[in-house]
Coordinates of N, CA and C in Angstrom, one line a residue:
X1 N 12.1 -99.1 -93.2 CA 12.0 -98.2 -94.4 C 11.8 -99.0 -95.6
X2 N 10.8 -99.4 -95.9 CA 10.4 -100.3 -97.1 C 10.7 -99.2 -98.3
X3 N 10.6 -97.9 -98.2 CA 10.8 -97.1 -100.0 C 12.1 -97.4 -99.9
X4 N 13.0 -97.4 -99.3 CA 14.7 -97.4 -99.3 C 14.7 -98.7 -100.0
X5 N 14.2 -100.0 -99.6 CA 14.1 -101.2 -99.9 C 14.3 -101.3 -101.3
X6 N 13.2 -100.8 -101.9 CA 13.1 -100.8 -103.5 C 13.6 -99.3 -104.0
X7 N 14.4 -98.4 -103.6 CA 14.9 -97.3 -104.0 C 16.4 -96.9 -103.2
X8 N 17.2 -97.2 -103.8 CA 18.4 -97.3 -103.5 C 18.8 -95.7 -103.1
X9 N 18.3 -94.5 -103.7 CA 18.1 -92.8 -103.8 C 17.2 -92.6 -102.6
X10 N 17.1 -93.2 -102.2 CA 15.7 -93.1 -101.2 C 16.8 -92.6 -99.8
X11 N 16.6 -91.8 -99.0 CA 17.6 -91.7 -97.5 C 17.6 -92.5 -96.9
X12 N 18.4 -93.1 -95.8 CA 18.1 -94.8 -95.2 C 18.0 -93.9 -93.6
X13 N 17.5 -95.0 -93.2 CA 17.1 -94.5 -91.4 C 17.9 -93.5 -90.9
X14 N 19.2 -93.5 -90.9 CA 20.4 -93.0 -90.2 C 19.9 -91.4 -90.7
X15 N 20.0 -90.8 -91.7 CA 19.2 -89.9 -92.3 C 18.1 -89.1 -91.6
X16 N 17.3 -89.8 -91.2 CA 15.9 -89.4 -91.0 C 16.6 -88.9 -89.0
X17 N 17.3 -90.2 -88.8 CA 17.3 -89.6 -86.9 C 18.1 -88.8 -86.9
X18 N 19.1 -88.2 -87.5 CA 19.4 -86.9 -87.6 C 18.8 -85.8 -87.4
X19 N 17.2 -85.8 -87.9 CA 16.7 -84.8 -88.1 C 15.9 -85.0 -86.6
X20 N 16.1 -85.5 -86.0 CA 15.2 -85.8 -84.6 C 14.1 -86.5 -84.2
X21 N 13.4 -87.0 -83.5 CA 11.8 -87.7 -83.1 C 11.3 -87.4 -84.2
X22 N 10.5 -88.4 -84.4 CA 9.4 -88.5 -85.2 C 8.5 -87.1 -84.8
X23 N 8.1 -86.8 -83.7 CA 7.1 -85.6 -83.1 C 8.4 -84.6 -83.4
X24 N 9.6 -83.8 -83.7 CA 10.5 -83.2 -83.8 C 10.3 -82.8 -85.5
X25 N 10.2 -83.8 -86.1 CA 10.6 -83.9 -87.5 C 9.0 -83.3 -88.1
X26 N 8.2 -83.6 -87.4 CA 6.2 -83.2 -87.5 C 6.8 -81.6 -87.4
X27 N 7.0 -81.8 -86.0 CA 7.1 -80.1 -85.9 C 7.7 -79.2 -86.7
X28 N 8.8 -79.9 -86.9 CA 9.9 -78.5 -88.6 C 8.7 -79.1 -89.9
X29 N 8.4 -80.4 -90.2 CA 7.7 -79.7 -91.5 C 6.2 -78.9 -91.1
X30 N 5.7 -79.1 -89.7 CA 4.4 -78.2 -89.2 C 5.2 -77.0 -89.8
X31 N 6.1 -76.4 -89.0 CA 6.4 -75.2 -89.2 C 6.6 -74.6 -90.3
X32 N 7.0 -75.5 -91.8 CA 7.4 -75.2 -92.7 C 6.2 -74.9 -93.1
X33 N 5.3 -76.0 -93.4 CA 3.6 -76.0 -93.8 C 2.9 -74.5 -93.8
X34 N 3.0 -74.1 -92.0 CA 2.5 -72.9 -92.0 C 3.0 -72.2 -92.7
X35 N 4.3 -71.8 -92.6 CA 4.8 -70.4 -93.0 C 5.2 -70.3 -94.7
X36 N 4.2 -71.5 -95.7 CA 4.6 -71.7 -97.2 C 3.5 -72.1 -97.2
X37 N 2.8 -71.2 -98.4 CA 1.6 -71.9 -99.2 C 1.6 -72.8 -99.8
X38 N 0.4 -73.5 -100.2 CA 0.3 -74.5 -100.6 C 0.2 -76.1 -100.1
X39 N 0.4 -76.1 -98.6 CA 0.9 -77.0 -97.6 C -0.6 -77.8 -96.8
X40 N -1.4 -76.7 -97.0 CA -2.7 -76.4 -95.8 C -2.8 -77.8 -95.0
X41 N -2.8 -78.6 -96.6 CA -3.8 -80.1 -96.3 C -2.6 -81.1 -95.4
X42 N -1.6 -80.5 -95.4 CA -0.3 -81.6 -94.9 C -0.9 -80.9 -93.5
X43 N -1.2 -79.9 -92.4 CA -1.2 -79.4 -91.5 C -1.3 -80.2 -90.6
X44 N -3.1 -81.3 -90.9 CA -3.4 -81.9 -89.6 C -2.5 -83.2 -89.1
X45 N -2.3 -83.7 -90.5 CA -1.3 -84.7 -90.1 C -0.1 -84.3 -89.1
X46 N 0.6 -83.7 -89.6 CA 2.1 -83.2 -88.7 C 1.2 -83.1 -87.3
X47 N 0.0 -82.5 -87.4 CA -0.4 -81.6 -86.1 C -0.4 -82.8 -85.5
X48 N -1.2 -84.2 -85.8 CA -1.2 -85.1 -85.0 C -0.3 -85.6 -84.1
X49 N 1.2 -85.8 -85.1 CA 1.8 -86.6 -85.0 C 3.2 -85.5 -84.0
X50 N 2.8 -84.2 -83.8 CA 3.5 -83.8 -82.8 C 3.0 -84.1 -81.6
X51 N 3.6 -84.2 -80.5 CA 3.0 -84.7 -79.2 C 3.2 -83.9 -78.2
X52 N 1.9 -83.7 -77.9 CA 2.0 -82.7 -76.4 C 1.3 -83.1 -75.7
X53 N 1.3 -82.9 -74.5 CA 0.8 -83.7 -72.8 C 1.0 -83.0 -72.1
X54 N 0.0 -82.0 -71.0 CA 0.2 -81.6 -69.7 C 1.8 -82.2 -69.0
X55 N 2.5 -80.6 -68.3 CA 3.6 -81.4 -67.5 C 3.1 -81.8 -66.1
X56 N 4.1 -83.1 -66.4 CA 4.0 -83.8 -64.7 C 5.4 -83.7 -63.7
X57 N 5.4 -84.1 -62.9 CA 6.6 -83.9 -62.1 C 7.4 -84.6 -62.6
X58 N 8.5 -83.8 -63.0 CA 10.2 -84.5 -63.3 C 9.8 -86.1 -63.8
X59 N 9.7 -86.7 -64.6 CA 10.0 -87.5 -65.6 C 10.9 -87.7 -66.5
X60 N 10.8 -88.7 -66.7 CA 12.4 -88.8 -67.3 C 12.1 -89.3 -69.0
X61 N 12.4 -88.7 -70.0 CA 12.1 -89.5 -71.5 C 12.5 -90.8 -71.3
X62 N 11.8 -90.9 -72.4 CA 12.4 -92.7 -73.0 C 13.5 -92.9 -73.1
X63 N 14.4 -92.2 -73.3 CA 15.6 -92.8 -73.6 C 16.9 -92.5 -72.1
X64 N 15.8 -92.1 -70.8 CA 16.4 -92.1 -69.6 C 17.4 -90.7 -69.3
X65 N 17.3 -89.9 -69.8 CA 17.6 -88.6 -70.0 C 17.1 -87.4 -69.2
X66 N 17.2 -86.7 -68.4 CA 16.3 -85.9 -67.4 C 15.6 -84.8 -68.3
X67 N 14.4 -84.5 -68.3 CA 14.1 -83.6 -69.0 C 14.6 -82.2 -69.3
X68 N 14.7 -81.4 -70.3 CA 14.8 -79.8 -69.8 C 13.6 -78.9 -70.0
X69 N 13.7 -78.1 -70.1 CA 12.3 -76.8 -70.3 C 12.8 -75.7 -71.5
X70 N 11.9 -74.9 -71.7 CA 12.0 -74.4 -73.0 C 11.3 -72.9 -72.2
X71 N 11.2 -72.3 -71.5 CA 10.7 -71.1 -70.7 C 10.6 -69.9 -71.7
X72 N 9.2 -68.9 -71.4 CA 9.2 -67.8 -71.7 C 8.7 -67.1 -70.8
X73 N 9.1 -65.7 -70.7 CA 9.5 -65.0 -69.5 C 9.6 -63.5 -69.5
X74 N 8.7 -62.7 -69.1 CA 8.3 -61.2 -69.0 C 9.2 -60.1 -68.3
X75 N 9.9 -59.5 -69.4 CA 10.7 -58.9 -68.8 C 9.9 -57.0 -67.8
X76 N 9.9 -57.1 -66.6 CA 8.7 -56.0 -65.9 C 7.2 -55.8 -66.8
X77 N 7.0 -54.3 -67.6 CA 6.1 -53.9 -67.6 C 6.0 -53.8 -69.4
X78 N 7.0 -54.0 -69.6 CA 7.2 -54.2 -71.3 C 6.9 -55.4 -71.7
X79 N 6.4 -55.3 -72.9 CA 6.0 -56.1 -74.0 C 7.7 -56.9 -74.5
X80 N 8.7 -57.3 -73.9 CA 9.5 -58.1 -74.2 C 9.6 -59.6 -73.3
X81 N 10.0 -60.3 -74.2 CA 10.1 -61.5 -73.7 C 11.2 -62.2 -73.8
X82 N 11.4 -63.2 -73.3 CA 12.6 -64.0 -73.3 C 12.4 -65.6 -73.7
X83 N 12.6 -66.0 -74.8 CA 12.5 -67.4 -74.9 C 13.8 -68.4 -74.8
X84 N 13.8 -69.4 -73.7 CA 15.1 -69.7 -73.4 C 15.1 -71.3 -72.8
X85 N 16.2 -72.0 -72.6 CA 16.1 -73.4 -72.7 C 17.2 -73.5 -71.3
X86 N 16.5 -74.6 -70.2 CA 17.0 -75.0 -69.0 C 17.2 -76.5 -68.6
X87 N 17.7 -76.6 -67.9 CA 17.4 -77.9 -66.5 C 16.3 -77.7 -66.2
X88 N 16.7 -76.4 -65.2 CA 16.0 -75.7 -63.9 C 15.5 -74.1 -64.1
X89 N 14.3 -74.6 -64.4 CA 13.5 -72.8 -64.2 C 13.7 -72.0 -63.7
X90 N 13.6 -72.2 -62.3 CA 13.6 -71.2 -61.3 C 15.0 -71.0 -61.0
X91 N 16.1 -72.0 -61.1 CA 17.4 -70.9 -60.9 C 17.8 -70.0 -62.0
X92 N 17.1 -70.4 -63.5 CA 17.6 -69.8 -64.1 C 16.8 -68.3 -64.5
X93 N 15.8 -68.4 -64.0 CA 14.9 -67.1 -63.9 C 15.6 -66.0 -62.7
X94 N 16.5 -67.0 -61.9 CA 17.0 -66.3 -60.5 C 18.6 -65.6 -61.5
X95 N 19.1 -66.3 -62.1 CA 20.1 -65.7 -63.3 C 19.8 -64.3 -63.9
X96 N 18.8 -64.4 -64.4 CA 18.4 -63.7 -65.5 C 17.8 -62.5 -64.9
X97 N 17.0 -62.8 -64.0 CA 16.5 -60.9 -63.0 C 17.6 -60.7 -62.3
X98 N 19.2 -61.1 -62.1 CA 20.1 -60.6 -61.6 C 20.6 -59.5 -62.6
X99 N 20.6 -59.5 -63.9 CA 21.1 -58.7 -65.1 C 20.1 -57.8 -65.3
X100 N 19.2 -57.4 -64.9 CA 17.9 -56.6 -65.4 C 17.2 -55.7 -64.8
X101 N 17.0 -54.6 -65.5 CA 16.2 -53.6 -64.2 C 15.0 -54.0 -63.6
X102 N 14.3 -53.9 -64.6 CA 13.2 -54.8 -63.7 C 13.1 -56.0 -63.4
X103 N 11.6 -56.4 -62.6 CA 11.8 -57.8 -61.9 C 11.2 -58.8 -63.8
X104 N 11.3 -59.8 -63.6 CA 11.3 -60.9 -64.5 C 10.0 -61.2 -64.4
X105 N 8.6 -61.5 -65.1 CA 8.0 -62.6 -64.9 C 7.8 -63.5 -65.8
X106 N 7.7 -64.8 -64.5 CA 7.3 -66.4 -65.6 C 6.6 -66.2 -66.1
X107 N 6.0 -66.8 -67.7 CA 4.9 -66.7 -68.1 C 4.3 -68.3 -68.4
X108 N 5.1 -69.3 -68.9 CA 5.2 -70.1 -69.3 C 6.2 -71.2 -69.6
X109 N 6.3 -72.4 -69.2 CA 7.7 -73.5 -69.9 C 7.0 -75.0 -69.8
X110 N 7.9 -74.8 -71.4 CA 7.7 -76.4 -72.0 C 8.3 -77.6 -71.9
X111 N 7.9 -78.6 -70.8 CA 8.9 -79.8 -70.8 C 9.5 -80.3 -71.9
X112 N 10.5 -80.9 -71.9 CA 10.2 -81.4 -73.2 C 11.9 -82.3 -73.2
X113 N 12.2 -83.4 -73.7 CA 13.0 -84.2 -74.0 C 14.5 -83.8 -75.0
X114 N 13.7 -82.3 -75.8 CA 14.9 -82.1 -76.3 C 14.7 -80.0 -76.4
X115 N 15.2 -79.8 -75.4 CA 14.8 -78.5 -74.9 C 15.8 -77.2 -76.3
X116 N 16.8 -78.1 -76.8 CA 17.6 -77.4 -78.1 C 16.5 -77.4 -79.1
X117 N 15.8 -78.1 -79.9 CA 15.7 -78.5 -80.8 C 14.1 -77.2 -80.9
X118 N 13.9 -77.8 -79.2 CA 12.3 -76.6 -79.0 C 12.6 -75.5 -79.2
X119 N 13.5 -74.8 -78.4 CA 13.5 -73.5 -78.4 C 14.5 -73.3 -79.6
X120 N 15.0 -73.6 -80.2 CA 15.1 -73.4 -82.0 C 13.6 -73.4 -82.6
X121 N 13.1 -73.7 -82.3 CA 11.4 -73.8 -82.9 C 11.0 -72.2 -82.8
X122 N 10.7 -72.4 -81.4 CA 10.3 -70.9 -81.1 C 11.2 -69.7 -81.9
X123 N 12.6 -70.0 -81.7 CA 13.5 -68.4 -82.2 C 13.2 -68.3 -83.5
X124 N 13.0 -69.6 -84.5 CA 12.6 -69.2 -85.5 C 11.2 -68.8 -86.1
X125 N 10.0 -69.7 -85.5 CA 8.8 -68.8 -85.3 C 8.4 -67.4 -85.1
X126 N 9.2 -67.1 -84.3 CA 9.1 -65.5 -83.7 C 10.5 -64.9 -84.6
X127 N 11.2 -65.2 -84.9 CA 12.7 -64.7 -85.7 C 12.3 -63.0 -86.3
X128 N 11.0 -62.7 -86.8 CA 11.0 -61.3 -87.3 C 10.1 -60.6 -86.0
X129 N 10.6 -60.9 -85.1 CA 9.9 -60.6 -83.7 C 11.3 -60.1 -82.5
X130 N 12.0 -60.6 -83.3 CA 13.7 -60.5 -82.7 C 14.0 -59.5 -82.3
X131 N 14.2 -58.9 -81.1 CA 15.1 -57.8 -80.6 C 16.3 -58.0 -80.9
X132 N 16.7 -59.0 -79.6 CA 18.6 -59.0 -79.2 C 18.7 -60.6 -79.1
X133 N 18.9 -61.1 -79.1 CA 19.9 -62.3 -78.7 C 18.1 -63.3 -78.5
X134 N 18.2 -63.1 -77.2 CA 16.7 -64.1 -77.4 C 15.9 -63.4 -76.7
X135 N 15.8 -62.2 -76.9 CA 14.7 -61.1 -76.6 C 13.4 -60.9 -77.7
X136 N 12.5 -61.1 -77.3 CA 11.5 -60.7 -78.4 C 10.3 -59.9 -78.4
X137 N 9.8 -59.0 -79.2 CA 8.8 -58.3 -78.9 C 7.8 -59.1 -79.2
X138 N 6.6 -59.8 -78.4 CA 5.9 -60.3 -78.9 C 4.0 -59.7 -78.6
X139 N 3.0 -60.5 -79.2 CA 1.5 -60.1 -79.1 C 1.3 -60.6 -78.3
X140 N 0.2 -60.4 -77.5 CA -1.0 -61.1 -76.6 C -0.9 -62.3 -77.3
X141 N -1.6 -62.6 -78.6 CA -1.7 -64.0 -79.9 C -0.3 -64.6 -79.5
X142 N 0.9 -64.2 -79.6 CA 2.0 -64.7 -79.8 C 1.9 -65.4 -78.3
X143 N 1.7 -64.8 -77.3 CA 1.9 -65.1 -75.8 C 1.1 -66.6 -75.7
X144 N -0.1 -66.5 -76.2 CA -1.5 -67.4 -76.1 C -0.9 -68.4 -77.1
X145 N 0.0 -68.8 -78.5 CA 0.0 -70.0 -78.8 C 1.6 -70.2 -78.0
X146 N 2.3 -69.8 -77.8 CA 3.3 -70.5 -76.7 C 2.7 -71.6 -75.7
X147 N 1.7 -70.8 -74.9 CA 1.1 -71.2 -74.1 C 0.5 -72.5 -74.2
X148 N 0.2 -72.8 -75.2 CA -0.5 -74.1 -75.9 C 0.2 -75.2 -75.9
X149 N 1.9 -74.9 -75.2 CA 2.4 -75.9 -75.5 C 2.7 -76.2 -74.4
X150 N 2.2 -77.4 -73.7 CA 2.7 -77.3 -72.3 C 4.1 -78.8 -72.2
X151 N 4.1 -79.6 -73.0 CA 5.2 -80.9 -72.8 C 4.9 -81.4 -74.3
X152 N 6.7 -81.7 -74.8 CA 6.8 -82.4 -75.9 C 7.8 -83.2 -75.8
X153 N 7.5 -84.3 -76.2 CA 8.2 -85.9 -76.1 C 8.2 -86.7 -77.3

């Protein structure tokens, strides 16, 4: 942190990893960027510097930690969704159509290293989209940029 060097006001490291990965910390000011004018030109940078990769079979992050997932998920014939954070997909999708009239479908899930921090992303992206708890009414559009996100690390 060289500005901390000569700026004693300045936050020191400890600070900044609080706030999560470098690719973590892209993504909340991405997110802020969008959703506040004025921001435009900050967009591509964050965009860069968040990281996404096709998923591969079970990998493990850098810091030796088993991945979790970030799933969204079609509840039957309605336009509701479920954005929700796992280990394990498939047993938890086997959870979740136990409580529900209709059957459940997968739509989508995001690898990712820190599966809290993502699906806090999402609930607040979609937040005026909010049914119930983590139910959401969402668009086709809404469905198609989820989708975009296949692993973050």
């Amino acid at each position: 942190m060289v500005k901390r060097k000569g700026d004693k006001t300045f936050p020191d490291r400890a600070a900044f990893k609080r706030l999560g990965s470098k690719s973590q910390r892209a993504a909340k000011v991405l997110e802020y960027c969008r959703t506040h004018e004025g921001y435009e030109d900050i967009i591509p940078f964050c965009a860069q510097a968040v990281i996404v990769r096709p998923l591969d079979a079970d990998e493990e992050s850098s810091e030796g930690r088993a991945p979790g997932y970030v799933y969204l998920v079609r509840h039957g014939t309605r336009r509701e969704y479920k954005i929700g954070r796992t280990n394990n997909p498939i047993r938890r999708e086997g959870e979740i159509g136990i409580e529900l009239p209709e059957q459940l479908e997968p739509v989508h899930q995001i690898k990712t290293d820190d599966p809290g921090g993502v699906e806090s992303y999402w609930h607040r992206r979609f937040a005026e989209k909010r049914k119930n708890g983590e139910w959401f009414a969402l668009s086709v559009e809404d469905v198609r940029v989820f989708k975009r996100w296949k692993r973050i690390y």
